[in-house]
XYZ file of C-alpha atoms in Angstrom:
556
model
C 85.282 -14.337 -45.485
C 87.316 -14.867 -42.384
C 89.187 -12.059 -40.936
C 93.065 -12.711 -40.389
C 93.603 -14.589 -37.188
C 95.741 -12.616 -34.689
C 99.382 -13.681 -33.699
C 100.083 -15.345 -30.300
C 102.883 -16.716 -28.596
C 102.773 -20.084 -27.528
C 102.623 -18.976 -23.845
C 99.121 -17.402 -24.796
C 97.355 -19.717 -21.981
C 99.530 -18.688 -19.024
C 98.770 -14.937 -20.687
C 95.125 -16.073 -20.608
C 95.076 -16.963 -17.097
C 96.360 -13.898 -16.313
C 93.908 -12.082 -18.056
C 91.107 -14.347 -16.098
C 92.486 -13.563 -12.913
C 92.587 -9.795 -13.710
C 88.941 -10.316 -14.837
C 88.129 -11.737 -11.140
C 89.734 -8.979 -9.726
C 88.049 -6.300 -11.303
C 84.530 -7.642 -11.180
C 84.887 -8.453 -7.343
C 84.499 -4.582 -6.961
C 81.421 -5.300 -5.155
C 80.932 -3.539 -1.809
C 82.216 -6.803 0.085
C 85.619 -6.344 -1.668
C 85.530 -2.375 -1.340
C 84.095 -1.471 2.050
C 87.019 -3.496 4.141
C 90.557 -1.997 5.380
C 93.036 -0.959 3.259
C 95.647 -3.837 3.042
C 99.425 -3.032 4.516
C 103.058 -4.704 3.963
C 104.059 -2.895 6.695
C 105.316 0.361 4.453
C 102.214 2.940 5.082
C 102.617 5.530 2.119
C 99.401 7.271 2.164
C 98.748 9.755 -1.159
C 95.980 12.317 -1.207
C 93.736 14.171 -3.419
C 96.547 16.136 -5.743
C 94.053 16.654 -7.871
C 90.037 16.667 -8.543
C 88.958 17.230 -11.886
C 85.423 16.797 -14.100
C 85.569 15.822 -17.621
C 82.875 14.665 -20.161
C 82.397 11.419 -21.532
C 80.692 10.294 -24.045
C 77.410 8.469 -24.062
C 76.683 7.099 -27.045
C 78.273 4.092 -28.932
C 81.017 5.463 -30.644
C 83.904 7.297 -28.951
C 84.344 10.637 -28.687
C 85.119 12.098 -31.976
C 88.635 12.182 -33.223
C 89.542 9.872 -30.667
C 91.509 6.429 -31.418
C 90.070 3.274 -29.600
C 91.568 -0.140 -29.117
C 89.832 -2.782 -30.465
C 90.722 -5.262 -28.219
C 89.207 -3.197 -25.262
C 85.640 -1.550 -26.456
C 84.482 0.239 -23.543
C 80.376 -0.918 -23.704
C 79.648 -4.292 -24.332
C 77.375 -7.167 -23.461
C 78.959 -10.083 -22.427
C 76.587 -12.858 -21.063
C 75.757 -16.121 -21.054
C 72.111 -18.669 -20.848
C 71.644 -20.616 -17.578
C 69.094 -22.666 -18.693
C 66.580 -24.278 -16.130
C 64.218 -26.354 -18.514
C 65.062 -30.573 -18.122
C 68.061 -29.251 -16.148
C 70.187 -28.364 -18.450
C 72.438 -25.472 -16.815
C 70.794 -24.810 -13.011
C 69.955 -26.702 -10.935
C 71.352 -29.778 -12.495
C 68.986 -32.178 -11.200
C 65.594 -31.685 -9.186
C 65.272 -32.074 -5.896
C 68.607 -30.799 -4.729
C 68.694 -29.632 -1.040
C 68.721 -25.454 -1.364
C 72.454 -25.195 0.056
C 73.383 -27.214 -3.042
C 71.054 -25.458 -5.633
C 72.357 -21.894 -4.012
C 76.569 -23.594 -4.641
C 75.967 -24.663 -8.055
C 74.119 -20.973 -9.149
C 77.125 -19.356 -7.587
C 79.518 -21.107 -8.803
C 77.971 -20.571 -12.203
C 78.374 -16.745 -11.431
C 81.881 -16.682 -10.010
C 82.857 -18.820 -13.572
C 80.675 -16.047 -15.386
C 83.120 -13.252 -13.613
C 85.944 -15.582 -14.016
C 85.581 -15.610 -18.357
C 84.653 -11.752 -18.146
C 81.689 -11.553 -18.179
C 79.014 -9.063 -17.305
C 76.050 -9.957 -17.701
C 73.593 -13.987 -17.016
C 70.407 -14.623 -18.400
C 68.263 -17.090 -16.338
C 65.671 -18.973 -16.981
C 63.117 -18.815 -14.512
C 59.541 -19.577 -15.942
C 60.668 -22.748 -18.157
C 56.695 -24.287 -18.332
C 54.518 -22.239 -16.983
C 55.915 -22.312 -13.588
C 58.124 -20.492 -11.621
C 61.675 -19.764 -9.926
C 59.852 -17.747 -7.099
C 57.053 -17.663 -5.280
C 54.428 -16.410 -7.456
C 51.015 -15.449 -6.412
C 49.418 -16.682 -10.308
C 51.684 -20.217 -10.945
C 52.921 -22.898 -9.328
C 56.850 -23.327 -8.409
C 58.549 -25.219 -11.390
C 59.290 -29.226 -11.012
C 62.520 -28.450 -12.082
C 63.594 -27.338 -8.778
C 61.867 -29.633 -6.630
C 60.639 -32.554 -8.875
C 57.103 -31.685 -7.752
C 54.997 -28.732 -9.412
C 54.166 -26.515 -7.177
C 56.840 -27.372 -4.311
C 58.636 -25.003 -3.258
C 62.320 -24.947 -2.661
C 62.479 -23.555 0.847
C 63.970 -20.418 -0.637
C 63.517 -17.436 -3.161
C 66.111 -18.516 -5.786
C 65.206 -15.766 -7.882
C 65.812 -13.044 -5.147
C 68.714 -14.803 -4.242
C 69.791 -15.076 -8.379
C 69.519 -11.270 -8.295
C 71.362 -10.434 -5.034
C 74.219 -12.682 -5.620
C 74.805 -11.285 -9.363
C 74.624 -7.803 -8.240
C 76.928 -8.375 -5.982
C 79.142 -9.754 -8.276
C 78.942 -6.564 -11.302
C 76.509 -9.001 -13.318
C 73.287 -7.763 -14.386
C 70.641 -10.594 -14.643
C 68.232 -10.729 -17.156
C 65.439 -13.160 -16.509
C 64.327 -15.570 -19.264
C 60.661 -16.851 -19.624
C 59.218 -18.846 -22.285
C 55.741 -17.199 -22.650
C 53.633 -20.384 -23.760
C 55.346 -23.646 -22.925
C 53.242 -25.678 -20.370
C 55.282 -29.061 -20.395
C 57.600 -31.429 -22.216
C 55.251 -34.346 -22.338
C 51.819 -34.948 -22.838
C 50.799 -35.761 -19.344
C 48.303 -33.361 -17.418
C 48.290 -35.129 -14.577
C 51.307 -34.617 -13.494
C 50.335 -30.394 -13.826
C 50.183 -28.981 -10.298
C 46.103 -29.124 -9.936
C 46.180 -25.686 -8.718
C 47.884 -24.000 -11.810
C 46.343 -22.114 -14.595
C 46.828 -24.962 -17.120
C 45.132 -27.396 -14.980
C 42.332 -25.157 -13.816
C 41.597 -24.457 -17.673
C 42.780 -26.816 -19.239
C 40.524 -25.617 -22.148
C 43.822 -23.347 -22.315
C 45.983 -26.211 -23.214
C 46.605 -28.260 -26.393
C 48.719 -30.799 -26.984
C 51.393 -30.800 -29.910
C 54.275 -32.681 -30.764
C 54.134 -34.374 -27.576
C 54.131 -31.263 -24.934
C 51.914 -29.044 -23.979
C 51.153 -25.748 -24.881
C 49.129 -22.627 -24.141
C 47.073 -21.358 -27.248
C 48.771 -17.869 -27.734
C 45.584 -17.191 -29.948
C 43.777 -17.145 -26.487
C 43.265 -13.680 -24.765
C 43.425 -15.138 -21.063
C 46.428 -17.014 -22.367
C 48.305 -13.401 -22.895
C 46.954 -11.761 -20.063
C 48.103 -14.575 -17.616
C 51.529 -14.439 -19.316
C 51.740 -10.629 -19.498
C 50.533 -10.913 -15.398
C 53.348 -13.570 -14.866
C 56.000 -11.798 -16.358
C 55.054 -8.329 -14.880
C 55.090 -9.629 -11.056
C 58.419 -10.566 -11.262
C 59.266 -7.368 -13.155
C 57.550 -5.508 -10.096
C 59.182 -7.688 -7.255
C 62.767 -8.059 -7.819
C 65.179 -5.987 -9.248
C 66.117 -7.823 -12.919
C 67.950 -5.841 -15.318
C 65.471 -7.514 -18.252
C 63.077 -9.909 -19.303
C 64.329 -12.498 -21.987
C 62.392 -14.239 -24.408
C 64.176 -16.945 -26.578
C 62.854 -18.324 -29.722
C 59.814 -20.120 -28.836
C 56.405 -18.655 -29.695
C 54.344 -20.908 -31.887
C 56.282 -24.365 -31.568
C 58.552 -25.362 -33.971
C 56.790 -27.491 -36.695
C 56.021 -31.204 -36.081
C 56.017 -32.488 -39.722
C 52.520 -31.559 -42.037
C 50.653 -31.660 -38.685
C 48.737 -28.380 -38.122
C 48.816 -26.317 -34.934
C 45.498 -27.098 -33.464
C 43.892 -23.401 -33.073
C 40.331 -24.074 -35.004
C 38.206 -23.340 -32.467
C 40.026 -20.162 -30.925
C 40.174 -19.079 -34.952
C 36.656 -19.572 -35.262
C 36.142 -17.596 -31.790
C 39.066 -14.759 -32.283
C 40.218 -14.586 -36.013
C 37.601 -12.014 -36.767
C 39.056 -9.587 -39.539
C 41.278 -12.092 -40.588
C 40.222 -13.968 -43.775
C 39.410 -17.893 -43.337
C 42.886 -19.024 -45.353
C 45.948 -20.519 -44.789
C 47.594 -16.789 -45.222
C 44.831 -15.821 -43.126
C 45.511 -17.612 -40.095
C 49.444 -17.039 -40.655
C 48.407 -13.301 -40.048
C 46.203 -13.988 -37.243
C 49.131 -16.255 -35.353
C 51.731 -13.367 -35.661
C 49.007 -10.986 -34.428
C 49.065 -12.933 -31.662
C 52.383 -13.142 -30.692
C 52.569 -9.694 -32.140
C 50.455 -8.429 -29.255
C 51.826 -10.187 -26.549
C 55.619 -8.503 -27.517
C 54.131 -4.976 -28.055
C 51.968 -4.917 -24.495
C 54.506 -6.287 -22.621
C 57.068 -3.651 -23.789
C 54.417 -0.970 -23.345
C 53.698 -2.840 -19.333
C 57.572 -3.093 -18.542
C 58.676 0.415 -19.236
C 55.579 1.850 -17.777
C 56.312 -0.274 -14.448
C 60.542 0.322 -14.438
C 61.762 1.784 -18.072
C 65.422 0.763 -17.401
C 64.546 -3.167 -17.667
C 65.419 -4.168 -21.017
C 63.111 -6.354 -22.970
C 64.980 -8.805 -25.381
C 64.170 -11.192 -27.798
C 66.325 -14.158 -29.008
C 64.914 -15.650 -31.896
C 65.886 -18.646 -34.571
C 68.143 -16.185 -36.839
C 66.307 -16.622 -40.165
C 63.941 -14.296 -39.995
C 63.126 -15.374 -43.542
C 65.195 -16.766 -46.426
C 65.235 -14.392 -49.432
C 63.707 -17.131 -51.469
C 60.620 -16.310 -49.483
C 60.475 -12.394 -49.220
C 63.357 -10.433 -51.152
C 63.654 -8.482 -47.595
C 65.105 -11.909 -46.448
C 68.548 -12.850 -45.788
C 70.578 -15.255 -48.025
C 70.630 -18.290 -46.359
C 68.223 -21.369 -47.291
C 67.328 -22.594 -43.317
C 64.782 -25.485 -43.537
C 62.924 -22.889 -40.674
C 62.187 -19.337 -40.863
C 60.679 -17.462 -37.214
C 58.202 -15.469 -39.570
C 56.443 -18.378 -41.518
C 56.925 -21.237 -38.989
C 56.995 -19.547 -35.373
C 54.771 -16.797 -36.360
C 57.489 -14.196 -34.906
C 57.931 -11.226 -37.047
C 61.258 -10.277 -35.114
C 61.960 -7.927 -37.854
C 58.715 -5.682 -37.187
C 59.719 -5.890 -33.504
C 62.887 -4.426 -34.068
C 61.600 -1.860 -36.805
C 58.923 -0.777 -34.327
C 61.360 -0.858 -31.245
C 58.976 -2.929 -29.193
C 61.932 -4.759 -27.940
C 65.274 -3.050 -26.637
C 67.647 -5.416 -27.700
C 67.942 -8.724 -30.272
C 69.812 -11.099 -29.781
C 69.814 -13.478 -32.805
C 70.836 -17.186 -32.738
C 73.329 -17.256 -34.821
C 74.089 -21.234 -34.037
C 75.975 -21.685 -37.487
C 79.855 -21.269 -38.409
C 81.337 -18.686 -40.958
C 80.923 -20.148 -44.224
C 77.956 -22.885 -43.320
C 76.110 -22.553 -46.598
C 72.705 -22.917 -45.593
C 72.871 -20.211 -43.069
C 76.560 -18.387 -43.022
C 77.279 -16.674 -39.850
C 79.197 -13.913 -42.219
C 75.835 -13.438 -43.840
C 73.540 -13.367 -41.298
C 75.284 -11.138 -38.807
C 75.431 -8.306 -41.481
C 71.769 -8.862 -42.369
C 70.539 -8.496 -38.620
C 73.046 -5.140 -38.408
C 71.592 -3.790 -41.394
C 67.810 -4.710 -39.493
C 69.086 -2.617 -36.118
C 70.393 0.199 -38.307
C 68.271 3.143 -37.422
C 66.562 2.185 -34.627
C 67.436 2.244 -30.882
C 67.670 -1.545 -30.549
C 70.860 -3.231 -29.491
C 71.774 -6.129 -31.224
C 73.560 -9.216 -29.477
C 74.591 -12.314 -31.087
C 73.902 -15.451 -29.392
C 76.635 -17.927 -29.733
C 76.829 -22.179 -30.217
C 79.576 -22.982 -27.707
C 77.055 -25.965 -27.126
C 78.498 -26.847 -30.745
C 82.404 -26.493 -30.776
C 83.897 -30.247 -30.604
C 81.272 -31.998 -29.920
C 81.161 -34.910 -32.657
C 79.388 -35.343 -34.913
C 80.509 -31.887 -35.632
C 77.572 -30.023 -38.060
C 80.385 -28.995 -39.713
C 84.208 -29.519 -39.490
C 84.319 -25.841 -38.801
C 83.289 -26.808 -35.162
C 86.521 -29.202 -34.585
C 88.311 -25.970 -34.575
C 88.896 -24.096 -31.319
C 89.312 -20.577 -33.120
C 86.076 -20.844 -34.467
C 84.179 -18.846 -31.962
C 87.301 -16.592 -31.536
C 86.730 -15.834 -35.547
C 83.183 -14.775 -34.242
C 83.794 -12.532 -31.965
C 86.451 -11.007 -34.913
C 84.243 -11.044 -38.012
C 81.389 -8.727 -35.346
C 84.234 -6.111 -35.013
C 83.693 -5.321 -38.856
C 80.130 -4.478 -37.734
C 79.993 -1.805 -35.240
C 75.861 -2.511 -35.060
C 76.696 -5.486 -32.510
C 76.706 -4.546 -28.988
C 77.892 -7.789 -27.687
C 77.682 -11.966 -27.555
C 75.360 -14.413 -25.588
C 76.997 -17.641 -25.031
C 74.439 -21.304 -25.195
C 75.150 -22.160 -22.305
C 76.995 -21.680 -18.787
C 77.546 -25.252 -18.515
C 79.307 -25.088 -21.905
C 81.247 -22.350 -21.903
C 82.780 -23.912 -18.306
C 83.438 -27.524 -20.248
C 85.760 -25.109 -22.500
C 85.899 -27.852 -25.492
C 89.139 -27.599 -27.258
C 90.048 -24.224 -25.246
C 87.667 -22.088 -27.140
C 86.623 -20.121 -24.684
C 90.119 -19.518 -23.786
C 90.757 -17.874 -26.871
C 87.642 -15.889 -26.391
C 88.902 -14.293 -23.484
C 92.269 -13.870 -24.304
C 91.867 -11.887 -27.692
C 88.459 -10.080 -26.354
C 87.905 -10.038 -22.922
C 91.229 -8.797 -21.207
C 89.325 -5.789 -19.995
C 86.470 -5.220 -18.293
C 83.377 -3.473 -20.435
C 80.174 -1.488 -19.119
C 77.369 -2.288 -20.693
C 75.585 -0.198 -23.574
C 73.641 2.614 -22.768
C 69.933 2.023 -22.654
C 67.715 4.644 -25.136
C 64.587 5.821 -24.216
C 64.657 6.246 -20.358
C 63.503 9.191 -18.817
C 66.121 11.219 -17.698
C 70.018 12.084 -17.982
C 73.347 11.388 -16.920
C 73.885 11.088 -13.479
C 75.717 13.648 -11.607
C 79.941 13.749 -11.328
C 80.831 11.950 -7.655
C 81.743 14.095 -4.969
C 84.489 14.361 -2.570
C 86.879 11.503 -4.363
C 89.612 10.687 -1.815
C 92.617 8.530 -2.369
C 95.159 6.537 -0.178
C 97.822 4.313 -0.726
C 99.320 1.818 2.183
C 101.903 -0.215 0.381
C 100.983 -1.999 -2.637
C 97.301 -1.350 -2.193
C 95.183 1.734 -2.653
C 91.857 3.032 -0.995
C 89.202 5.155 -3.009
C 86.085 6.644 -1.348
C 83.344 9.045 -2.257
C 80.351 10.454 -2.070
C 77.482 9.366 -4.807
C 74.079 10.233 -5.207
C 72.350 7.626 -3.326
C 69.860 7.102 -6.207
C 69.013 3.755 -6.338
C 70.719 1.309 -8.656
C 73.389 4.013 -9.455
C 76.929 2.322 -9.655
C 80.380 3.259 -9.981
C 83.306 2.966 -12.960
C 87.263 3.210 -11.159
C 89.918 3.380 -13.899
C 93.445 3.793 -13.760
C 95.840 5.950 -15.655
C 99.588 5.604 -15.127
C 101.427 8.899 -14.283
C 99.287 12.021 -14.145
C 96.039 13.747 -15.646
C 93.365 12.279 -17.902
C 93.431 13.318 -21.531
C 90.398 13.842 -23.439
C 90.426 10.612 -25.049
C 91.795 8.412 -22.144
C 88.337 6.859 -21.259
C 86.945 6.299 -24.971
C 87.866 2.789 -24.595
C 88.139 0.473 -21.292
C 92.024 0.033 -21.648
C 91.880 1.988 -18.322
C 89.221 0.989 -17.140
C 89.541 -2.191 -13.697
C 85.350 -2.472 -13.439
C 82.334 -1.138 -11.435
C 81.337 -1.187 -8.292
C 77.842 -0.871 -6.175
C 79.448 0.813 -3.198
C 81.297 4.457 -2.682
C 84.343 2.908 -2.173
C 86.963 0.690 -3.560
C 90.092 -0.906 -2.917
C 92.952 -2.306 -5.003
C 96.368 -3.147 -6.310
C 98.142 -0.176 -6.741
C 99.536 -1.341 -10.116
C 103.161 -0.433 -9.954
C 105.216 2.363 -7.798
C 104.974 5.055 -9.885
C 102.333 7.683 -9.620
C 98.553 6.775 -10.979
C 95.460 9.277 -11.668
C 92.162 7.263 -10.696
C 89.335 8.260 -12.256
C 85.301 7.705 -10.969
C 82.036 7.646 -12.372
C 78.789 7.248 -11.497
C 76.533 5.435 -13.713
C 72.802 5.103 -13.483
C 70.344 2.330 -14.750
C 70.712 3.163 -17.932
C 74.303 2.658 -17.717
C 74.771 6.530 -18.724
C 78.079 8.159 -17.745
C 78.628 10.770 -15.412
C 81.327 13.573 -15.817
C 84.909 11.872 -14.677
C 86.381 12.791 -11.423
C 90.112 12.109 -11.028
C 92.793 12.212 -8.403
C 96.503 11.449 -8.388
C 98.041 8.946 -6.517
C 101.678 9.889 -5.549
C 103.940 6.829 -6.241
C 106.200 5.247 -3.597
């Protein structure tokens, strides 16, 4: 059932605009934008620290209690979007580019990410078994170069990271774990990569290549991959999407015999038998590399994206009630429900590539199932979005030929407090903007900037309050600086209160709230002439808050 749509004026796109360039503002608290000189008009009215107070805020999802939040502005919340390497789809969108072009196109990808207001990327960067840096175990990815195992001249990874940072986007890298190519052909496999050394590793199906994830070397190698990027740059997460077992070709069988007949000990010698054995598999991969990431840095998230039907409840009365021609548990051999019952992941973030009302697999019935799934635990739950879908003909459904479509998304996952935020398929979609939907996106959910959810499980607590908070106001622009902890990865919240004080429920929701920032400093607008009460705090990895520190900036 579709929520009712809100009201807008038709000047709603100049509104939106506005919004976008407030969203650009805000995010560009980065310490290029906050470490430089105060800007003047020539009318120098500075305003000091009236006033330094602490005050608590709350951690956890929900506001503090008591408290009334806007909707439109919910303080924590994912916002990201897929830049998607494999055949070029997103970045870089063609092989071979020189690096200055490669590095343009990625950043303009993450200036349009800050532009829609966003927080958050996820990049591919191991699309078939090679990679987006220079790793010591594969070779680097023909999708850069054309060439396996040709570098780029550069570290686009490290360069990924730095730029997004930079930016107030956290960047989740995305790896498919068994993928070795999209065709059949091994010789064009860089000779010195895993899959060509063994290619007893290898088997071919549905015209690509694939690494038998019934193989122990094949996990290891994977687990290895994956963990030397976790250990040399600083991602936020590792992404998996919802390959595991390929999709099936037909009645044709995955071809795993032999590594059955070598590995499937304990499990029976039948078709349910070898089902169990495949999700084994995969099962073991998901629950070592949770146990390797967190052990190595337990603030990088580990997510999941899978096909959303885990099963239908035609199948298993646990299901949900759709009737998908695919379900991850029988087909891909993914039990994503176990992962997210057992927490071996920190956050899901379902597929949900069908409109509200679809009747094979309803968006309005498969969002509630997967909140009823993350109910409980300490997993985050993010749905991923088909902007790849909206007007594109043939439309699936006519439901895609309208631009509030995705809008109506975004609405109907209000009713479920469970979802922590949206993934959008892909960057290079959400910039083509088909029909304006992402304009509506922004304009009835993304005025304001959002931190991201807090992160369970890591050692430790809230960071400290900030120290020393100093204010100054030359003209229409005002200067903050303090003093942080100097931990790494710690960053910094500045909000904005007209007139003067903070009141207990002020910062329960991010109406006040103009973005983060890496640096102890930041400058701005000073949002009118009247007097304002800035507030600061820190946040760590985990994106917990610190107490609030607030001064008052006199008016002019």
């Amino acid at each position: 059932m579709r929520l009712p749509r809100p009201a807008r004026s038709r000047s709603w796109p100049a509104a939106c605009a506005a919004g976008l360039a407030a969203a650009v503002t805000a995010a560009l608290l980065s310490p290029a934008a906050a470490s430089g000189p105060g800007g003047s008009d020539g009318d120098d009215v500075p305003g000091g620290v009236e006033q330094e107070v602490e005050q608590d805020v709350e951690q956890e999802r929900a506001a503090p209690a008591g408290c009334a939040t806007d909707a439109d502005h919910p303080k924590r919340q994912l916002r990201a979007d897929w830049i998607a390497s494999v055949s070029n789809i997103d970045w870089p969108s063609a092989p071979g580019l020189p690096a200055a072009e490669q590095r343009a196109e990625l950043v303009r990808y993450l200036d349009e990410a800050v532009g829609r207001g966003l927080n958050a990327v996820v990049l591919q960067v191991r699309p078939t078994a090679d990679t987006f840096w220079p790793s010591d175990l594969e070779p680097w990815s023909a999708w850069l170069t054309g060439e396996a195992g040709t570098g780029p001249g550069y570290d686009p990874l490290r360069f990924a990271v730095r730029e997004a940072h930079a930016r107030g986007l956290k960047l989740h890298a995305w790896f498919n774990p068994y993928r070795v190519s999209q065709t059949t052909d091994r010789s064009a496999l860089d000779p010195e990569s895993p899959a060509a050394q063994h290619p007893e590793w290898v088997v071919e199906y549905g015209g690509k290549l694939y690494y038998d994830p019934g193989l122990p070397q094949v996990r290891q190698l994977t687990t290895d991959v994956i963990m030397e990027a976790v250990r040399r740059y600083d991602i936020d997460g590792v992404h998996f999407d919802d390959y595991f077992y390929p999709y099936p070709v037909g009645t044709t069988p995955f071809p795993d015999d032999a590594t059955f007949a070598t590995y499937g000990g304990g499990f029976p010698d039948t078709p349910e038998g070898r089902a169990d054995w495949r999700r084994d598999n995969v099962n073991r991969l998901v629950e070592g590399l949770n146990q390797r990431i967190h052990r190595a840095k337990p603030w990088v998230l580990f997510g999941v994206s899978p096909f959303a039907v885990w099963r239908n409840q035609a199948t298993d009365p646990q299901g949900s009630a759709t009737t998908a021609g695919a379900e991850t548990y029988d087909d891909l051999y993914a039990d994503t429900r176990r992962w997210v019952r057992e927490e071996w992941i920190d956050y899901v973030a379902p597929q949900v590539y069908w409109n509200i009302g679809f009747a094979a697999a309803d968006y309005g019935v498969l969002v509630p199932w997967w909140s009823e799934q993350v109910t409980g635990t300490d997993v985050q739950l993010y749905v991923g979005q088909a902007t790849y879908k909206v007007g594109v003909e043939p439309v699936q459904d006519p439901a895609w030929r309208d631009p509030e479509e995705m809008t109506d998304h975004l609405f109907f996952n209000r009713d479920h407090p469970q979802v922590d935020g949206d993934i959008y398929f892909s960057a290079k979609q959400v910039r083509a903007n088909r029909l304006g939907h992402m304009d509506l996106v922004q304009f009835d959910h993304y005025q304001r900037p959002a931190l991201l959810p807090v992160t369970a499980g890591v050692p430790g607590t809230a960071p400290k309050a900030v120290k020393r908070l100093d204010a100054e106001r030359r003209g229409q622009q005002v200067r903050l600086t303090w003093r942080g902890s100097g931990k790494a990865g710690e960053r910094y919240a500045v909000y904005r209160l007209p007139g003067r004080g903070v009141g207990a429920c002020d910062l329960a929701d991010a109406t006040h709230l103009l973005g983060t920032t890496e640096g102890p400093s930041w400058r701005g607008p000073a949002g009118g002439t009247g007097p304002a009460t800035y507030v600061v705090t820190a946040l760590d990895r985990a994106h917990r808050e610190s107490k609030a520190v607030s001064t008052l900036v006199r008016g002019r």
